[in-house]
Coordinates of C-alpha atoms and ligand atoms in Angstrom, one line a residue:
X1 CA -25.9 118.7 180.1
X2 CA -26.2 115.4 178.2
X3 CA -22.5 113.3 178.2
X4 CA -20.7 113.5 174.8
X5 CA -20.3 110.4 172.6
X6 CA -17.3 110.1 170.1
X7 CA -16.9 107.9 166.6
X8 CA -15.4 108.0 163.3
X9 CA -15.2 105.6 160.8
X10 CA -12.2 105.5 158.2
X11 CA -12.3 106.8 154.2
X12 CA -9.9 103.8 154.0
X13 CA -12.9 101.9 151.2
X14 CA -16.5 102.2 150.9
X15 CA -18.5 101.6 154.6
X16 CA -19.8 98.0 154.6
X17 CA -22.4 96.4 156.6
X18 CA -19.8 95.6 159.7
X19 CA -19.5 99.5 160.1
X20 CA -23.0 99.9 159.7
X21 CA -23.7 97.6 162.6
X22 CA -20.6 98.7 164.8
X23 CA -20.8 102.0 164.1
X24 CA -23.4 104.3 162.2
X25 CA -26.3 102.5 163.5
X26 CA -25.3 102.8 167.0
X27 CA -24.6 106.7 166.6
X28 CA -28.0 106.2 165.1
X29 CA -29.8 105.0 168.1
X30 CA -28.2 106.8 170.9
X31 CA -28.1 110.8 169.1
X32 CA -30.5 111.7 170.6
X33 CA -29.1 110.9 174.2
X34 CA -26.0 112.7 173.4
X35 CA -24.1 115.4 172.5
X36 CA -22.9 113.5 170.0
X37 CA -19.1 113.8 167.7
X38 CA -19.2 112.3 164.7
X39 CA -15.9 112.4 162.8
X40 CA -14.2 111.4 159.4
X41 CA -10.7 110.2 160.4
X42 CA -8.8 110.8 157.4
X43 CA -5.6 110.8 159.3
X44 CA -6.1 107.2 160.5
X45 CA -6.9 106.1 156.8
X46 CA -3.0 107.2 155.6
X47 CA -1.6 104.5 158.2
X48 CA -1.9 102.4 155.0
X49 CA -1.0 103.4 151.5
X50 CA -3.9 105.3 149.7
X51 CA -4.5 106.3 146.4
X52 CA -4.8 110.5 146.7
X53 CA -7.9 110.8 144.1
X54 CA -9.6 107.7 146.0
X55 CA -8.9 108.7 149.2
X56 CA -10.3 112.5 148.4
X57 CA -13.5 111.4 147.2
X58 CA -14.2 109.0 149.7
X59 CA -14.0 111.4 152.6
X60 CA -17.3 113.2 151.0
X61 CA -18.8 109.7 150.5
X62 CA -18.4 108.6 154.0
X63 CA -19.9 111.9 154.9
X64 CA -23.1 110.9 152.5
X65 CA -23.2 107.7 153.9
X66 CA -23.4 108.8 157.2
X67 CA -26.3 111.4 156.6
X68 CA -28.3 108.3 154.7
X69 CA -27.9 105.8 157.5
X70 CA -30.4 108.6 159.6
X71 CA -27.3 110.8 161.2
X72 CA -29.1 114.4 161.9
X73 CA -26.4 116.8 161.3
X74 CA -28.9 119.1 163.1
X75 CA -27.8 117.3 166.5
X76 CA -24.9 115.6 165.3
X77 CA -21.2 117.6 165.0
X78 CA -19.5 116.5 161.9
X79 CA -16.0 117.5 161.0
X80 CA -13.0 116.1 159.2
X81 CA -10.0 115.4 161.2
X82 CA -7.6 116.6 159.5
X83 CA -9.2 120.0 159.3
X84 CA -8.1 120.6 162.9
X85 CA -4.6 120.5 163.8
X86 CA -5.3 120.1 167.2
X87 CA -6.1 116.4 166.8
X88 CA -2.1 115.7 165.8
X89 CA -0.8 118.2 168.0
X90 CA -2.1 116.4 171.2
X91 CA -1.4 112.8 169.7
X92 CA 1.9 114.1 169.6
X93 CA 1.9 114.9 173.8
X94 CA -0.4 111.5 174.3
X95 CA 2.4 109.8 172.2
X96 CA 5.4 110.9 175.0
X97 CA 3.3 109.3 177.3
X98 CA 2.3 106.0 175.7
X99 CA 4.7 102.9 176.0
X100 CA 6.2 100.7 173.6
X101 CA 4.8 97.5 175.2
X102 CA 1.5 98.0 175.1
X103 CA 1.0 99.5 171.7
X104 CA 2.9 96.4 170.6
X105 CA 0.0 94.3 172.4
X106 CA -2.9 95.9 170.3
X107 CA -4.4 93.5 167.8
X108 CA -5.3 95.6 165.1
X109 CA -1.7 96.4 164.6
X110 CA -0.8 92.7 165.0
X111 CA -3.5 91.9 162.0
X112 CA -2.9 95.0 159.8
X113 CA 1.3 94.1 160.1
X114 CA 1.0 90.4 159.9
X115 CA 3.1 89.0 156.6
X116 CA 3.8 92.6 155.2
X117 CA 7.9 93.4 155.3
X118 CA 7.1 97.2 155.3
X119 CA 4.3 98.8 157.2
X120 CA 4.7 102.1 158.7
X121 CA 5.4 104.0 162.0
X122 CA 2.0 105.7 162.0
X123 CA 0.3 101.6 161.7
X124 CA 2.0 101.2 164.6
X125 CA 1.2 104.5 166.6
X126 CA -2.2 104.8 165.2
X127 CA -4.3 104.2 168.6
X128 CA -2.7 107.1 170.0
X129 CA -4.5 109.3 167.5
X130 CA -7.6 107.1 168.2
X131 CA -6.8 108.3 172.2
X132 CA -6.3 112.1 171.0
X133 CA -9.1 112.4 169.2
X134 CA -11.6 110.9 171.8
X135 CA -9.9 113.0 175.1
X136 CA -9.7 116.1 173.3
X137 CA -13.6 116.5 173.3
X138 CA -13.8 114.4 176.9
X139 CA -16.2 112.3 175.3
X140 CA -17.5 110.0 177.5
X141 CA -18.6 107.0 175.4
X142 CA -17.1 105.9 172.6
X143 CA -19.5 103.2 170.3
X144 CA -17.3 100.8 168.2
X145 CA -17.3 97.4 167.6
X146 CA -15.1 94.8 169.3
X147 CA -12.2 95.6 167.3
X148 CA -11.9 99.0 168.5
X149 CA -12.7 97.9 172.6
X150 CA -8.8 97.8 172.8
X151 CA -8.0 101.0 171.9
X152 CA -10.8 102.8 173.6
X153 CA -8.7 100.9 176.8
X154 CA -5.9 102.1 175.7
X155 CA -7.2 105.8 175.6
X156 CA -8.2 105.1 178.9
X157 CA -4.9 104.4 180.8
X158 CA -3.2 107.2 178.5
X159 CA -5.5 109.9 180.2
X160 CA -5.4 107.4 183.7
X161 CA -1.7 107.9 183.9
X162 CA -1.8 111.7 182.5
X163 CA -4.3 112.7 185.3
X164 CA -2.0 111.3 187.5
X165 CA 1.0 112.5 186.4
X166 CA 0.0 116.3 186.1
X167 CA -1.9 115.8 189.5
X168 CA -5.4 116.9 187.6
X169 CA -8.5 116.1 186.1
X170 CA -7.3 116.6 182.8
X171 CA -8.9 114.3 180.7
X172 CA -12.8 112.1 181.3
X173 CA -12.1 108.6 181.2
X174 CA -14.1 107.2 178.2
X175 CA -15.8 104.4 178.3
X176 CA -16.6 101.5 174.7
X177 CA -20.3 101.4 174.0
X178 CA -20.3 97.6 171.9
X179 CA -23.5 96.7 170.9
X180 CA -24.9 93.9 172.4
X181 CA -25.7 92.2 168.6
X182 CA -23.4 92.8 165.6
X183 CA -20.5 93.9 167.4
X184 CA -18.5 92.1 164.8
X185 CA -19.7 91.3 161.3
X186 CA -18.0 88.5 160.2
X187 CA -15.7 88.5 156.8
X188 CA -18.5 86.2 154.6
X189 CA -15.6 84.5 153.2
X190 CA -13.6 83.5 156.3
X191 CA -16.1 83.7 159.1
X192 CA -12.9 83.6 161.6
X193 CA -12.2 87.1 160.5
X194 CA -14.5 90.3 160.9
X195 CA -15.6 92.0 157.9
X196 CA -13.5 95.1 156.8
X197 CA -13.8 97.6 154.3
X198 CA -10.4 97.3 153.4
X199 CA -10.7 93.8 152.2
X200 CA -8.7 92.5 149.0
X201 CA -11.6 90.3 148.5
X202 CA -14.8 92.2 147.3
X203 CA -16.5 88.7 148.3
X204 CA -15.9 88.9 151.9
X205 CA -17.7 92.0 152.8
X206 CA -21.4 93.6 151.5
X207 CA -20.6 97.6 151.0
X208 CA -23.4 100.2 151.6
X209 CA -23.2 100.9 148.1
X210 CA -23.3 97.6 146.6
X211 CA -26.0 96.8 143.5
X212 CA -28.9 94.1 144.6
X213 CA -27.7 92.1 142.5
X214 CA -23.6 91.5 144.2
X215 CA -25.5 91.7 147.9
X216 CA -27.4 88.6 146.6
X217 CA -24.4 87.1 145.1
X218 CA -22.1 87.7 148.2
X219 CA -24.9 86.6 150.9
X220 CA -25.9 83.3 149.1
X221 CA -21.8 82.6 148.5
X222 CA -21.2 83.4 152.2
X223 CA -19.5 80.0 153.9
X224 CA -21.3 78.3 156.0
X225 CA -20.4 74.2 157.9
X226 CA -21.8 70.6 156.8
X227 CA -24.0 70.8 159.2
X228 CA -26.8 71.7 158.6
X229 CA -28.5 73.1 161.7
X230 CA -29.3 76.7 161.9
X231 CA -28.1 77.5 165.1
X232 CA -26.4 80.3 167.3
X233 CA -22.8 78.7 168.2
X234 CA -20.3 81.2 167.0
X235 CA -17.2 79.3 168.0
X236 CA -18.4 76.2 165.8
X237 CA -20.8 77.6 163.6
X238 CA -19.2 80.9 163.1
X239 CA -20.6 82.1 159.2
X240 CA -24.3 80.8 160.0
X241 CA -24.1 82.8 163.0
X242 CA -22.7 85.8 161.6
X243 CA -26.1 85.4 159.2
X244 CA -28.1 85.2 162.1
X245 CA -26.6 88.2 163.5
X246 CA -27.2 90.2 160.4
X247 CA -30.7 89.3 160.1
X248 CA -31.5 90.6 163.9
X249 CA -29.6 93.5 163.6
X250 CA -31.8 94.6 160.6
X251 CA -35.2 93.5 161.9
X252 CA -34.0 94.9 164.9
X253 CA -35.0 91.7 166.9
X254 CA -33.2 89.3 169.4
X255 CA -30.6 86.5 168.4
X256 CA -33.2 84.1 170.2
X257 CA -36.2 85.5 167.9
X258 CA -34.5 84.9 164.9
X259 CA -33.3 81.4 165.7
X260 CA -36.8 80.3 166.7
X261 CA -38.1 81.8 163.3
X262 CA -35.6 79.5 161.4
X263 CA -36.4 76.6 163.0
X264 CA -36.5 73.7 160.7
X265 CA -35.3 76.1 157.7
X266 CA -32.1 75.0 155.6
X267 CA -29.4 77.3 154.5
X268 CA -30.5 78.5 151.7
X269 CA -33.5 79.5 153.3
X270 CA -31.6 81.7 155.8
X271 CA -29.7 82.8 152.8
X272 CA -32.1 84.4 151.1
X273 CA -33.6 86.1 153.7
X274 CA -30.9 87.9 154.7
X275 CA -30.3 88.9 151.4
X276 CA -33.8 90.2 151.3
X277 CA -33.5 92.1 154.7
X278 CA -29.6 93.6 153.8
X279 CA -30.9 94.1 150.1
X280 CA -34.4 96.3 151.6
X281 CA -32.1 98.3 154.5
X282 CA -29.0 99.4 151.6
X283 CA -31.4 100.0 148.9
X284 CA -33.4 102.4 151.0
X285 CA -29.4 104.3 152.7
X286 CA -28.5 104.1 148.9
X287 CA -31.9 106.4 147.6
X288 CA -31.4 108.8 150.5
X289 CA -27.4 109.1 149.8
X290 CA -27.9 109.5 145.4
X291 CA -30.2 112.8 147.1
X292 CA -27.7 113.8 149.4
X293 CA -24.9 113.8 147.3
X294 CA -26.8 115.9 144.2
X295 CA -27.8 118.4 146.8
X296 CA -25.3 121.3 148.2
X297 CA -25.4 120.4 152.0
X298 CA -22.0 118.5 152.9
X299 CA -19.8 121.4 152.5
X300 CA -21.8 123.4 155.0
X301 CA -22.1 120.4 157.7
X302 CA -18.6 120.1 157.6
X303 CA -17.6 124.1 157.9
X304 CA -20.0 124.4 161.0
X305 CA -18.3 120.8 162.6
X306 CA -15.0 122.2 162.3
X307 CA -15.4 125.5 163.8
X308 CA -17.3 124.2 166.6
X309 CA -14.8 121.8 167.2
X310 CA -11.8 123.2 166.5
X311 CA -12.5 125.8 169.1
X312 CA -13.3 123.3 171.6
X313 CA -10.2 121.4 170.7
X314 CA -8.0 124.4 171.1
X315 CA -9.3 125.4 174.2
X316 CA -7.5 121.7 175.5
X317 CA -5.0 121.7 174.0
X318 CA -3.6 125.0 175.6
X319 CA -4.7 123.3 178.9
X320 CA -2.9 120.8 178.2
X321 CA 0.2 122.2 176.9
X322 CA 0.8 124.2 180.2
X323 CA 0.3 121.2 182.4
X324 CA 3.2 119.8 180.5
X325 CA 4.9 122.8 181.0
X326 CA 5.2 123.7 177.6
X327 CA 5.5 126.9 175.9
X328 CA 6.3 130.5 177.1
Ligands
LIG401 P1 -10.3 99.2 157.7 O1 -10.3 97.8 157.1 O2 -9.8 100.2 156.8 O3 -9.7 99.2 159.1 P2 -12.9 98.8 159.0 O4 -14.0 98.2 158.2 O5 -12.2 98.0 160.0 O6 -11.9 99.5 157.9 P3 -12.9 101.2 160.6 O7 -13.0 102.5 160.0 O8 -11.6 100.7 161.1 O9 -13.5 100.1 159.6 O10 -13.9 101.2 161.8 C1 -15.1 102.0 161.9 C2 -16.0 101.5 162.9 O11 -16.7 100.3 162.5 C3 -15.4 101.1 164.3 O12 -16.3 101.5 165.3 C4 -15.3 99.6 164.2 O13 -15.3 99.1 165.5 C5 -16.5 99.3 163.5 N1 -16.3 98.0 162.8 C6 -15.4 97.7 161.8 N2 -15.6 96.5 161.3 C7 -16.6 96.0 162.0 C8 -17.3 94.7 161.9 N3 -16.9 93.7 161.1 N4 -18.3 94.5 162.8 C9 -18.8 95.4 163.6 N5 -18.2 96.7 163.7 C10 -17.1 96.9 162.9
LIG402 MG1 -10.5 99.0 161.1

């Protein structure tokens, strides 16, 4: 039986180009090796206040998105989460069984809470979803990028201690599958940060479904150093690296190839191919998505994903239940 492989990525904005190389095109390469779960976390996306209309429609468009980066829904279980209880109900267990210490040490929290006076209980408790809805499908690997490796190890001791609490092997230990190139996309404006799709500033990240003409504008406005040298130093050259990351992950060649085949180019050089290589892969997701969405084939993917998974949840979660020793 091939091992199962686990991912979702949030309706919290558009998908950018960091999700793309984090997430999507990872599930991309590695479907066919696994029995894979690809999810629409809609649950996550309310940790943070969303507009209802926004929020509805972009739960279809991630769906889209994910079908035009390649995703064969053929091989590939798709299914919203909140569709299935079963994801909540277990996050609730997982949650009695989580401590206060370390979800207060993970740093997604720490960025998404810093300066706000109000941010909500679910912010906060979000990673124990994140551990409920990878162990109730014992996937085994789990692709993110590096801003997720934390939470993956936090699913990890939650079913470490759960197994050894209830004397069983109740839940597969999953494992983080980071890409070795592009595991964080860097925010264009403020290389120190990784791109999000839930930016303030439309600047600091390229969206899959972006016009030619903004990519262009964002990637040639990216920030870059005084010094230029195109090289790969992402401690003290952190936005011409993120560049150089980009391009390799969309030619799909090493950091070292792409360095040697800037040598003795300037910036603006390395600018403008970049832009060429981002503007060729989203124009060609962007054709393939406009044909998805006019056609009738996303409500169909998503009945099939939730049965399937919904039974496979349930069956779990009453596992589960009785090892806690709740219930009749
Ligand atoms: P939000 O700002 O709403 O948190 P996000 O851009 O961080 O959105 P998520 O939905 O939280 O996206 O994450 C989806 C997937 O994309 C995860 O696997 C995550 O690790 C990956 N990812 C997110 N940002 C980047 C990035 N800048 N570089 C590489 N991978 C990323
Ligand atoms: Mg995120």
């Amino acid at each position: 039986m091939k091992k199962r492989l686990l991912t979702g990525l949030q309706p919290s904005g558009t998908l950018t180009l960091g999700n793309f190389c984090g997430g999507i095109n990872q599930v991309y390469n590695y479907q066919e090796q696994y029995d894979t779960f690809l999810f629409i976390p809609d649950l996550h996306s309310i940790t943070v206040t969303q507009d209802p209309e926004e929020l509805h429609k972009k739960i279809k468009e991630v769906v889209g998105l994910y079908l035009a980066c390649g995703i064969d829904a053929q091989k590939t279980h798709i299914y919203i989460q909140s569709e299935n209880l079963y994801h909540a109900n277990l996050s609730w267990i997982l949650e009695c069984h989580a401590y206060f210490g370390e979800l207060s040490r993970m740093h997604q929290f720490k960025e998404k809470s810093k300066n706000k006076e109000n941010f909500t209980c679910g912010l906060y408790t979000y990673p124990i979803l994140m551990a409920s809805d990878i162990l109730l499908y014992d996937a085994q690997v789990v692709p993110t990028g590096i801003d997720q490796k934390q939470h993956v190890e936090l699913a990890r001791n939650i079913a470490e201690r759960f197994n050894n609490r209830y004397h069983g092997n109740y839940f597969v230990i999953p494992e983080p599958l980071i890409p070795n190139v592009g595991a964080k996309i860097r925010d264009l404006q403020n290389p120190e940060k990784k791109m999000s799709k839930s930016t303030s500033n439309p600047k600091s990240s390229i969206f899959l479904l972006d016009e030619e003409k903004a990519i262009r504008k964002k990637i040639m406005g990216a920030v870059t150093d005084n010094d230029a040298s195109i090289k790969f130093d992402e401690e003290n050259k952190p936005g011409v690296s993120n560049l150089l990351t980009i391009y390799s992950v969309l030619k799909n060649i090493s950091i070292d190839e792409t360095v040697r085949q800037f040598s003795g180019a300037g910036y603006g050089d390395l600018k403008k191919e970049v832009a060429n290589v981002t503007i060729e892969k989203i124009m060609s997701i962007q054709e393939k998505y406009h044909e998805i969405m006019s056609s009738n084939v996303i409500d169909d993917i998503l009945d099939e994903g939730r049965d399937y998974t919904v039974k496979l949840a349930s069956e779990k979660y009453e596992t589960i239940r009785k090892a806690v020793g709740l219930g009749r």
